[in-house]
Tab-separated table of C-alpha atoms in Angstrom:
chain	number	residue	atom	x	y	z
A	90	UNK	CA	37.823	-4.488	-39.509
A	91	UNK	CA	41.645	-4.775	-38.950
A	92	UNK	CA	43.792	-6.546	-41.758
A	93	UNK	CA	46.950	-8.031	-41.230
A	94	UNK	CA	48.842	-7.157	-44.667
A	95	UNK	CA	52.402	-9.148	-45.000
A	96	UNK	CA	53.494	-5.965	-46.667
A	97	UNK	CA	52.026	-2.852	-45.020
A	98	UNK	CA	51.314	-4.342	-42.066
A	99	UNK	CA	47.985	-3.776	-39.702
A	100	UNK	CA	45.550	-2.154	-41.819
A	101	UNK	CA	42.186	-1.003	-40.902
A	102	UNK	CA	39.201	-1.285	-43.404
A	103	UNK	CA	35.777	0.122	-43.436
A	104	UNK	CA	33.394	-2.318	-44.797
A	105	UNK	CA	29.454	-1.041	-45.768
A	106	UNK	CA	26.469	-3.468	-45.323
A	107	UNK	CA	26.092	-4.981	-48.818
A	108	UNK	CA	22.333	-3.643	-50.641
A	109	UNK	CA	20.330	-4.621	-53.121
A	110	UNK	CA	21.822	-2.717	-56.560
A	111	UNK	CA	18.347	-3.142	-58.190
A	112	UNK	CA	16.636	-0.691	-55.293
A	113	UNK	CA	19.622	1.514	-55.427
A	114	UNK	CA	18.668	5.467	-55.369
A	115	UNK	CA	19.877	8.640	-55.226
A	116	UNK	CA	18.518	11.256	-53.760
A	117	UNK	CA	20.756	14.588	-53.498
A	118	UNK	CA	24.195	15.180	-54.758
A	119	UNK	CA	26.794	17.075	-52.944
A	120	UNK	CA	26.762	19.970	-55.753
A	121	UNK	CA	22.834	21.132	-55.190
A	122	UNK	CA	21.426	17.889	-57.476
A	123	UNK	CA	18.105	17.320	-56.020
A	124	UNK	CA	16.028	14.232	-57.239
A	125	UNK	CA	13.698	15.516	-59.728
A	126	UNK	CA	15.892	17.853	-61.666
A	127	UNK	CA	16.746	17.296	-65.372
A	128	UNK	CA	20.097	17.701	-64.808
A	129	UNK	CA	22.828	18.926	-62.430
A	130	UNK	CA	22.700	22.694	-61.914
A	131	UNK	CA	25.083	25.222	-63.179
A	132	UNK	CA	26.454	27.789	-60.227
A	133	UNK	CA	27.274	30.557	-61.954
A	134	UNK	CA	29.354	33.695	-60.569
A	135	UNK	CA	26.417	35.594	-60.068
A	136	UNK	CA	24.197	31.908	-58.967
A	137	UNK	CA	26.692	31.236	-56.480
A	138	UNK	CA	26.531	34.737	-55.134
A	139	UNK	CA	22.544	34.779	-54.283
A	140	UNK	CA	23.267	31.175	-53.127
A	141	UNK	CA	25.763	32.365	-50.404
A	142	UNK	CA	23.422	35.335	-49.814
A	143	UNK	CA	20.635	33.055	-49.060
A	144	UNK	CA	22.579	30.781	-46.852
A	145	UNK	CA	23.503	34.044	-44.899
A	146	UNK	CA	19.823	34.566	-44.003
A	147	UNK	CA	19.548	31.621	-42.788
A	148	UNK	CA	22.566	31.325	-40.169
A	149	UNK	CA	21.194	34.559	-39.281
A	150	UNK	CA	17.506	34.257	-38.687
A	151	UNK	CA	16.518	30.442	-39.209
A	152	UNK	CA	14.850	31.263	-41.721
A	153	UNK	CA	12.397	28.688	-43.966
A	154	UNK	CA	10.619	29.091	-46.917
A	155	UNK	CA	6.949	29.293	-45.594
A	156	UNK	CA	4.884	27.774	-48.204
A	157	UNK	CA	0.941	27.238	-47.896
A	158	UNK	CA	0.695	23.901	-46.307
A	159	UNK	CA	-2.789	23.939	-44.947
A	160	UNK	CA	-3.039	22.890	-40.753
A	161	UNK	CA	0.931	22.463	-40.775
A	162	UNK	CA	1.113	26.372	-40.192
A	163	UNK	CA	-0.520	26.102	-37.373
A	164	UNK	CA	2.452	24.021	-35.836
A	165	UNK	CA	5.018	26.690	-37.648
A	166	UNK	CA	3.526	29.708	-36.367
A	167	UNK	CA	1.907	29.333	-32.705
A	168	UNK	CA	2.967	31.573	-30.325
A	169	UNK	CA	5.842	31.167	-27.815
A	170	UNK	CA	3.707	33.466	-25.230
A	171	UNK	CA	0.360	32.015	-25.845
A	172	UNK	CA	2.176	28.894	-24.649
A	173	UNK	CA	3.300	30.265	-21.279
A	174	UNK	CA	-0.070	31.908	-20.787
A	175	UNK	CA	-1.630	28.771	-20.988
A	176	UNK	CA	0.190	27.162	-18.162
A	177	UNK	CA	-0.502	26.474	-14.432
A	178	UNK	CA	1.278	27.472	-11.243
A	179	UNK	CA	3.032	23.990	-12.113
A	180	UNK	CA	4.077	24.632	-15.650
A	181	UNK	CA	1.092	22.059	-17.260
A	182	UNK	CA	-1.237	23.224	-19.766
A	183	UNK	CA	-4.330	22.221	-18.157
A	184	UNK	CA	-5.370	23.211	-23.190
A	185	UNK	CA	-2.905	20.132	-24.173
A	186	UNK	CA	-3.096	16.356	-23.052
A	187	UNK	CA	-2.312	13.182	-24.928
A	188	UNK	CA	-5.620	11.733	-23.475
A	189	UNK	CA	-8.270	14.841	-24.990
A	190	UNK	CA	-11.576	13.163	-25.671
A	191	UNK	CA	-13.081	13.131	-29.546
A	192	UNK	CA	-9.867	14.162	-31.311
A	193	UNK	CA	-8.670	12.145	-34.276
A	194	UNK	CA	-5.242	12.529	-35.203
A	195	UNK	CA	-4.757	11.800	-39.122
A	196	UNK	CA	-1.323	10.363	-40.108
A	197	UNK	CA	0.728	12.433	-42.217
A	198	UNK	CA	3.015	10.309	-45.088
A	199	UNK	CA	5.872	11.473	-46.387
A	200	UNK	CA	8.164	10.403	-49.666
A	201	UNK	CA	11.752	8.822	-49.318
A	202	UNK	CA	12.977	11.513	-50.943
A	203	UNK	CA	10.842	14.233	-48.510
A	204	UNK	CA	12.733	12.436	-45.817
A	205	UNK	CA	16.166	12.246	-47.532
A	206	UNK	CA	15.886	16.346	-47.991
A	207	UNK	CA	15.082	16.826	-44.408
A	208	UNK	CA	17.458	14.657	-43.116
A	209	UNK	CA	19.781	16.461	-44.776
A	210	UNK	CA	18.647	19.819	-43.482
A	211	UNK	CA	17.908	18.533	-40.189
A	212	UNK	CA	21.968	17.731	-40.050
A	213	UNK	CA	22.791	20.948	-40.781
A	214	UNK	CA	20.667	22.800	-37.681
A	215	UNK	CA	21.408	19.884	-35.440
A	216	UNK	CA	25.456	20.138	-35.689
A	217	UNK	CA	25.219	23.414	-34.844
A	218	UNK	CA	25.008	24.829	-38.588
A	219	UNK	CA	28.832	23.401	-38.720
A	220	UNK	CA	27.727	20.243	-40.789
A	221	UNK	CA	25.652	19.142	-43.610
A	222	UNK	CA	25.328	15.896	-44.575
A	223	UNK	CA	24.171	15.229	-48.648
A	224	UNK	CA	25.187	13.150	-51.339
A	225	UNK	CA	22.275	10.866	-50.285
A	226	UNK	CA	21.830	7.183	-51.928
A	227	UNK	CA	20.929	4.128	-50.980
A	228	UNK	CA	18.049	2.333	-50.416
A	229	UNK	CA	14.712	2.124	-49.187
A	230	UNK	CA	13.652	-0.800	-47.181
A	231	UNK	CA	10.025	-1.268	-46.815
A	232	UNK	CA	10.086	-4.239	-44.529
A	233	UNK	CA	11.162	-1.691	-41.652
A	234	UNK	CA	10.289	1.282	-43.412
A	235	UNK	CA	13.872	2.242	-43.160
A	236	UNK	CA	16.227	4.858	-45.283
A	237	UNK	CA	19.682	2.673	-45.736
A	238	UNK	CA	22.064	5.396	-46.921
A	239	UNK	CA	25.473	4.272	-48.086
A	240	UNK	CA	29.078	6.705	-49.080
A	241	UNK	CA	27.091	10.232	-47.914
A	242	UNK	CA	29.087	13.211	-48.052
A	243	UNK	CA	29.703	15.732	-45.066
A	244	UNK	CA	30.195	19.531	-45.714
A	245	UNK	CA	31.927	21.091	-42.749
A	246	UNK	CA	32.468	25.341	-41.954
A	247	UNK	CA	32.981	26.774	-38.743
A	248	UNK	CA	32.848	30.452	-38.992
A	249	UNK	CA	35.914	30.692	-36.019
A	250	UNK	CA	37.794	28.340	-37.734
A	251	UNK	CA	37.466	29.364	-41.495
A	252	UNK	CA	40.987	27.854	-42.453
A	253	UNK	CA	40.105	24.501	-42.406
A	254	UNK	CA	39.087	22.869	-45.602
A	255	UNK	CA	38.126	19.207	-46.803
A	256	UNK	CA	37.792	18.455	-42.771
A	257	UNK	CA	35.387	15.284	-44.263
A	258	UNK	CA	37.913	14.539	-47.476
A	259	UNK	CA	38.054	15.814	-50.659
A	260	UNK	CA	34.264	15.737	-51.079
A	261	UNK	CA	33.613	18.448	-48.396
A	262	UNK	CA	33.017	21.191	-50.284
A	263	UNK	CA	32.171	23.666	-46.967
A	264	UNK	CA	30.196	26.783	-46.742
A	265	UNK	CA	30.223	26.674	-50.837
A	266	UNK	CA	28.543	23.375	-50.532
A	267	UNK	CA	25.830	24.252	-47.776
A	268	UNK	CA	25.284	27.143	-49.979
A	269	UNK	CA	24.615	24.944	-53.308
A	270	UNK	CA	22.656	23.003	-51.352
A	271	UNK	CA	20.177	25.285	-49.915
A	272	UNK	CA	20.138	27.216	-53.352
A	273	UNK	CA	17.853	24.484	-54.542
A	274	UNK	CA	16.615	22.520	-51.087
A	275	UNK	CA	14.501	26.013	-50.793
A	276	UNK	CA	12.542	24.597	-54.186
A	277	UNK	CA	11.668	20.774	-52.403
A	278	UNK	CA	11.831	22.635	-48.287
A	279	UNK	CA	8.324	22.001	-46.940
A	280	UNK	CA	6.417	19.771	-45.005
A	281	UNK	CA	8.805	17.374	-42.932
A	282	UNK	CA	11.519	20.417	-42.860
A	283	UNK	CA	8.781	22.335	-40.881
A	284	UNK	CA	8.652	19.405	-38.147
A	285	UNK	CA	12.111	18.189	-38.187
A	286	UNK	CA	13.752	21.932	-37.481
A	287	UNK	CA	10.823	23.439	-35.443
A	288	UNK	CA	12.126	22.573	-32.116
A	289	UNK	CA	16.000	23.977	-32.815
A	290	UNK	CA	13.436	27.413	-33.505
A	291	UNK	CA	11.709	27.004	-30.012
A	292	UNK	CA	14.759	25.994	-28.080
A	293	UNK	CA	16.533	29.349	-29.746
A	294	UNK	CA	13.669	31.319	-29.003
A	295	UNK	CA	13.156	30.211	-25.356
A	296	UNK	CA	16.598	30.591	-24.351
A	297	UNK	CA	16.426	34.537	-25.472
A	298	UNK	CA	18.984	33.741	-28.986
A	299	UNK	CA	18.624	36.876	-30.786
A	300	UNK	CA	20.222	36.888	-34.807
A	301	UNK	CA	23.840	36.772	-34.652
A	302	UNK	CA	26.431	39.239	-36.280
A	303	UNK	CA	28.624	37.978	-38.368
A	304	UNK	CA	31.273	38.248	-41.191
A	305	UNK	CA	32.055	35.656	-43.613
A	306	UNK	CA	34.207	35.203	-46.893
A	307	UNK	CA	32.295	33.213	-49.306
């Protein structure tokens, strides 16, 4: 909205949908709080270091925590060339159609705060790992089954443009924040993350993306 102020003028305000207080929830903090924890963690010297080491790994090799999820593997780790194998002069796998006979496809049902976590990580892969967005709250909305989130924060590094800081306001803590984040995402990163960040694998893998050198200052 735009405000006419009789003393400083044309102002422009921001205004958030109102929500109901009593449903009000928070999910993740922008300092590695994850909902569930006792209390907000503690980055150490020596924490902080193995947290920035971990992020590493994963702007190198897309790396996710694989955990023993029963069928989901299957989805995680099938095989790029068995894929191509598969298909027809045309490029259709005569193996996969949406109208096979006698299969029964079970819903899977996630938490709020499964999807909260993934969005989150989902941001991060699908900005290019230049973005991460956190501090999640808000509220759930059953009627349309709906995550309302309200004041997130962003984190923001670009590893060819390492001077710039607080690009999102004072609350973007950068690389330091991805890093806190991850540090204790890896504890919660499961199901949903699998599904949400499989295809930014596949797309990196088709195109011939190999892991990337690179130096940076934590």
């Amino acid at each position: 909205y735009e405000l006419n102020d009789n003393y400083l003028g044309k102002q422009s305000v921001l205004v958030e949908e109102k929500i109901d207080h009593m449903k009000w929830h928070k999910w993740n903090t922008n300092n590695g709080y994850v909902e569930g924890m006792e209390e907000v963690p503690e980055f150490t010297h020596d924490k902080l270091k193995a947290a920035f080491d971990h992020l590493a790994k994963l702007e190198l090799h897309d790396d996710v925590p694989k955990f023993g999820i029963g069928d989901l593997d299957a989805i995680y780790e099938d095989d790029e060339e068995d894929e191509t194998e598969n298909e027809d002069s045309e490029g259709n796998n005569p193996k996969s159609s949406s109208f096979d006979v006698g299969i029964t496809c079970t819903p899977i049902k996630f938490t709020a705060s499964e999807v909260a976590q993934a969005f989150s990580h989902f941001s991060y892969l699908a900005t290019g790992r230049k973005r991460l967005i956190c501090d999640l709250q808000g509220i759930f909305d059953e009627a349309s089954n709906t995550l309302k989130f309200t004041d997130p924060v962003i984190h923001y590094y670009n590893y060819r443009r390492q001077d710039r800081e607080n690009v999102h306001g004072r609350t973007d803590r950068g690389r330091k924040g991805m890093a806190m984040f991850f540090e204790t995402h890896k504890d919660c990163c499961g199901h949903l993350c699998r599904l949400v960040t499989l295809g930014f694998k596949r797309g990196r893998m088709r195109h011939g993306q190999g892991s990337r050198q690179r130096s940076f200052a934590h």
